[in-house]
PDB file of C-alpha atoms in Angstrom:
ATOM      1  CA  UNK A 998       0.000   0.000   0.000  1.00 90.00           C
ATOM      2  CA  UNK A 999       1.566   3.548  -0.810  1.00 94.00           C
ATOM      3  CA  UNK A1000       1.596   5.827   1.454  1.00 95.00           C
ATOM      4  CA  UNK A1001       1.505   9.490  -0.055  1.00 97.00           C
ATOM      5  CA  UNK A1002       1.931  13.251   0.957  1.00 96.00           C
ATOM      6  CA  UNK A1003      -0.618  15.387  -0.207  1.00 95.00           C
ATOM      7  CA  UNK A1004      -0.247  18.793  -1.369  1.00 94.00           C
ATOM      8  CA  UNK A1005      -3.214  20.313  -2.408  1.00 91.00           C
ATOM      9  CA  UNK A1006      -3.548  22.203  -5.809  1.00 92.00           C
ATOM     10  CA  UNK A1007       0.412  20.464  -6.786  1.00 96.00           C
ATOM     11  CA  UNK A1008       0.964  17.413  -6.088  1.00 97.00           C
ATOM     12  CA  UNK A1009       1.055  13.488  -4.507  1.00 97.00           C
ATOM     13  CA  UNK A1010       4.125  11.924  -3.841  1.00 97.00           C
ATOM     14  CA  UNK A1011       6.168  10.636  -1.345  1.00 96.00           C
ATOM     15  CA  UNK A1012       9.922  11.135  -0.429  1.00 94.00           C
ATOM     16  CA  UNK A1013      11.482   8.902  -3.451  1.00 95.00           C
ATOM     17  CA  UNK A1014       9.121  10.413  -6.294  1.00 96.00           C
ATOM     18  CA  UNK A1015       6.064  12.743  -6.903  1.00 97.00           C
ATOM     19  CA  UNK A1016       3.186  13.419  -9.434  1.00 98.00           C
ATOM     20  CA  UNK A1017       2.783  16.902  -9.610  1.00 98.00           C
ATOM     21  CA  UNK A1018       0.497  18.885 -11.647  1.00 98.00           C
ATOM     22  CA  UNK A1019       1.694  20.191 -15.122  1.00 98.00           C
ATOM     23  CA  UNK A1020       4.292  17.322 -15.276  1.00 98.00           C
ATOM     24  CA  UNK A1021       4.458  15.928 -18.819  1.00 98.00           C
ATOM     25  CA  UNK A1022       3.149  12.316 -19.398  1.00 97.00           C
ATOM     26  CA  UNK A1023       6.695  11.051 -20.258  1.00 97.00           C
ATOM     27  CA  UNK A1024       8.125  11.902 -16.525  1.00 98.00           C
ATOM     28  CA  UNK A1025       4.993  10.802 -15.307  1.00 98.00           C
ATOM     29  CA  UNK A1026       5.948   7.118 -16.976  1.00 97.00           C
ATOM     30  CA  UNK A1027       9.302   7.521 -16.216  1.00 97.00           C
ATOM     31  CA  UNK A1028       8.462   7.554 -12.430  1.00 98.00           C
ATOM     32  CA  UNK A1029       5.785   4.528 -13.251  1.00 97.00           C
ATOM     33  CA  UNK A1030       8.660   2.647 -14.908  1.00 96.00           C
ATOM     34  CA  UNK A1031      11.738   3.413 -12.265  1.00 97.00           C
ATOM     35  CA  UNK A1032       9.479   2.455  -9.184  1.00 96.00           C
ATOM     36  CA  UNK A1033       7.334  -0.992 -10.918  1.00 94.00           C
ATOM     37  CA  UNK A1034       8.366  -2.745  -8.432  1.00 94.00           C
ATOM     38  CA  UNK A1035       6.393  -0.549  -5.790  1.00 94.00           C
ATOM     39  CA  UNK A1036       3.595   1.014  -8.278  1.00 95.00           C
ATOM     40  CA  UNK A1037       2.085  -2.194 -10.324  1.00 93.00           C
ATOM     41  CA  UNK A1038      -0.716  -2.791 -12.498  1.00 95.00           C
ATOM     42  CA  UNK A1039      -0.844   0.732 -14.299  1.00 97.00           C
ATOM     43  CA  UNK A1040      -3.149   0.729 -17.186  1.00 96.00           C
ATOM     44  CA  UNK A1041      -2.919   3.328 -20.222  1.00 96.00           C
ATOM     45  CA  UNK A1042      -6.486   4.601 -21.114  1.00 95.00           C
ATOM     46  CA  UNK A1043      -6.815   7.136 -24.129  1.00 92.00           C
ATOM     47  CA  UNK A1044      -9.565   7.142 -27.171  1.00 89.00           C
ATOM     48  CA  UNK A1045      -8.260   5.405 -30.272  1.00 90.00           C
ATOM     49  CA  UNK A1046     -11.293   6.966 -32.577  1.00 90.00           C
ATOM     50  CA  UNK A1047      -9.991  10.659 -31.463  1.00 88.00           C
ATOM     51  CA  UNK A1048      -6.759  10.636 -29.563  1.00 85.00           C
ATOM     52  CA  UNK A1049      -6.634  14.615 -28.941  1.00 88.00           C
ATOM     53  CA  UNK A1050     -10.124  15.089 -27.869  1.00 88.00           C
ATOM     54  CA  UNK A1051     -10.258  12.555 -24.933  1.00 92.00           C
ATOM     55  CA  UNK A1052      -7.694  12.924 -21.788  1.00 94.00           C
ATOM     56  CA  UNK A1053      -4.812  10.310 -21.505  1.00 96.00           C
ATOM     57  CA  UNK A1054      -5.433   8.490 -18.312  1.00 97.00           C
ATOM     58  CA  UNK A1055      -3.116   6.091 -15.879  1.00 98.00           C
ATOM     59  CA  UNK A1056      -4.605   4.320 -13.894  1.00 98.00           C
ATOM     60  CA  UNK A1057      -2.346   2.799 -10.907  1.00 98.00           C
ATOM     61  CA  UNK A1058      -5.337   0.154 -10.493  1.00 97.00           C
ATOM     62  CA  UNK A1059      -3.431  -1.555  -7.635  1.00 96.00           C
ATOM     63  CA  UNK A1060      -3.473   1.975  -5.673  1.00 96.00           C
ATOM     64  CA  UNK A1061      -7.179   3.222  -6.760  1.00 96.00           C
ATOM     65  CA  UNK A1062      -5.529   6.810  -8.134  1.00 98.00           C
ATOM     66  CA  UNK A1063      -6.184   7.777 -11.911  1.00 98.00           C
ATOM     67  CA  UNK A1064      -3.593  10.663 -13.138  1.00 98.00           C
ATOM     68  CA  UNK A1065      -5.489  12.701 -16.154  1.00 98.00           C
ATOM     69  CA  UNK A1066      -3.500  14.152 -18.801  1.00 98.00           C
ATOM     70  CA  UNK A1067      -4.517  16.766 -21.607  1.00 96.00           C
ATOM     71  CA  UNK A1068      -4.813  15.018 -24.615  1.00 93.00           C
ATOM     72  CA  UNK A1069      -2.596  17.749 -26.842  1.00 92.00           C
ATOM     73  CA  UNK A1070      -0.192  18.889 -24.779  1.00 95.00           C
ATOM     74  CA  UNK A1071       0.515  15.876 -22.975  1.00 95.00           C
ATOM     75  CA  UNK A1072       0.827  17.693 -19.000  1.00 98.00           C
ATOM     76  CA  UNK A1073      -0.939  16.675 -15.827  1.00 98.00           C
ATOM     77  CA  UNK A1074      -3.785  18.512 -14.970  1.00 98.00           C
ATOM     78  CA  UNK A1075      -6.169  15.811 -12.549  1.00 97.00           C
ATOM     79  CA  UNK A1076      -4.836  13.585  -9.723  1.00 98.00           C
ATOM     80  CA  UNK A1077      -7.686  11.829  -8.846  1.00 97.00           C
ATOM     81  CA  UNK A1078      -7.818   9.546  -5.566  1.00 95.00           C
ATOM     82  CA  UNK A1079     -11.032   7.150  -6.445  1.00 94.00           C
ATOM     83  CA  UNK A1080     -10.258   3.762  -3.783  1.00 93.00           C
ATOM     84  CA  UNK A1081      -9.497   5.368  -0.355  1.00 89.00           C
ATOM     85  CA  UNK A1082      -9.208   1.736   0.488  1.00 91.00           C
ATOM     86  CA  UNK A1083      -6.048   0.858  -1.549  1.00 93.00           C
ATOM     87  CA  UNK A1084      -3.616   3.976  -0.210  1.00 94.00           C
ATOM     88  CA  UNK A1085      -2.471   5.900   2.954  1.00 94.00           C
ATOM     89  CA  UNK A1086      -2.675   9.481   2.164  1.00 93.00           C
ATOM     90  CA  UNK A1087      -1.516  12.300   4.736  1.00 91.00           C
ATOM     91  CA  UNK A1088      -0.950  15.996   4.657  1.00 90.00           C
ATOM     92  CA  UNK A1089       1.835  17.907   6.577  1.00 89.00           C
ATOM     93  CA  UNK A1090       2.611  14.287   7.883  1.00 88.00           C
ATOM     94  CA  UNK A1091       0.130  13.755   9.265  1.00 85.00           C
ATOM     95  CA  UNK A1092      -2.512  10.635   8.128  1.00 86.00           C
ATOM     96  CA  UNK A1093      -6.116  11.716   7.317  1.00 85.00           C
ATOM     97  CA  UNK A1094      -6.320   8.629   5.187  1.00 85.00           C
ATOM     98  CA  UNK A1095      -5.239   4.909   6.332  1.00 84.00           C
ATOM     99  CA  UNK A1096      -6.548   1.176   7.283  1.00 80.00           C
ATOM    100  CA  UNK A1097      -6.703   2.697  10.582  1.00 79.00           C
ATOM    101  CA  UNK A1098      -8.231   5.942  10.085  1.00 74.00           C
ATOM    102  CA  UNK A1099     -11.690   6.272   7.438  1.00 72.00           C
ATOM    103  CA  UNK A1100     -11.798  10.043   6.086  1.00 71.00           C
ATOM    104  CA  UNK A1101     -14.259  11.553   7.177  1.00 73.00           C
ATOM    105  CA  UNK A1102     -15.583  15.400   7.059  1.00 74.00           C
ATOM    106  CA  UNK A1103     -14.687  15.896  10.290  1.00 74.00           C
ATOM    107  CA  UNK A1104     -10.766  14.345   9.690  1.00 68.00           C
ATOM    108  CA  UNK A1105     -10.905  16.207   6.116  1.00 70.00           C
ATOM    109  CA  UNK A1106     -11.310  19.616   8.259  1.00 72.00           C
ATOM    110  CA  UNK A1107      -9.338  18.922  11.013  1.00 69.00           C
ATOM    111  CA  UNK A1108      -6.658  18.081   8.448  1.00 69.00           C
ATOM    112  CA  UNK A1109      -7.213  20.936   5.689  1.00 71.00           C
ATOM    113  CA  UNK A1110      -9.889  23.091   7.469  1.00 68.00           C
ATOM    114  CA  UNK A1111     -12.938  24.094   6.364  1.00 60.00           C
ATOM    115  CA  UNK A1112     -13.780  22.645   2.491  1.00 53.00           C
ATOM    116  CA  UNK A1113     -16.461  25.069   1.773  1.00 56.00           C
ATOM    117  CA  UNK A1114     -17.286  28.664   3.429  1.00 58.00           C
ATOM    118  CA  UNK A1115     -19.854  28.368   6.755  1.00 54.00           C
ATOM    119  CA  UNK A1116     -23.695  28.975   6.173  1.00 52.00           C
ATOM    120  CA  UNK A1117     -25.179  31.383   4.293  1.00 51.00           C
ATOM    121  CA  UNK A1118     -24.718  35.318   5.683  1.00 50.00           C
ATOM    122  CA  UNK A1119     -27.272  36.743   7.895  1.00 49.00           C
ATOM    123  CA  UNK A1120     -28.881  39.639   6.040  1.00 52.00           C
ATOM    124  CA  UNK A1121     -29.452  42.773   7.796  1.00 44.00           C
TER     125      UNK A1121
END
């Protein structure tokens, strides 16, 4: 199981590599290809009918995260996280995310504070 930093709006990594937004595919696979041993079953998705209209997508199946990449110019612009199950995830080292710890809204804001402004302003 990986067990990643998170660093919202750039990147998801850990100390020997990182996937960071606006990285081109090829040091995206690069990173894929150096670490196989640790990051397996990675599957290359992309439309054969109209290859620059559809985003390139890995998917790290073994570690439920999907990395999205702009069909023409080839750069990461989605990390997407969709099997909270499969990975440890933790921000400013410290775990939000774990076997031992389930996410939820109250461990997201304690973590990152507050996802979305409070209730709605009192008018006057």
């Amino acid at each position: 199981m990986l067990d990643l930093e998170v660093v919202p709006e750039r990147s998801l990594g850990n100390e020997q590599w990182e996937f960071t937004l606006g990285m081109p595919l090829a040091q995206a696979v690069a990173i894929l290809q150096k670490h196989c041993r640790i990051i397996k079953n990675v599957q290359v998705l992309y439309s054969e009918q109209s290859p620059l209209s559809h985003d390139l997508i890995l998917n790290l199946t073994q570690d439920g995260i999907k990395l999205l990449f702009d069909a023409f110019n080839q750069r990461l612009k989605v990390i997407e996280v969709y099997d909270l199950t499969k990975v440890k995830l933790k921000y400013c080292g410290v775990h939000f995310n774990s076997q031992a710890i389930a996410p939820t809204i109250e461990q997201i804001d304690q973590s990152f504070g507050a996802t979305h402004p409070g209730g709605k302003p009192k008018d006057f």
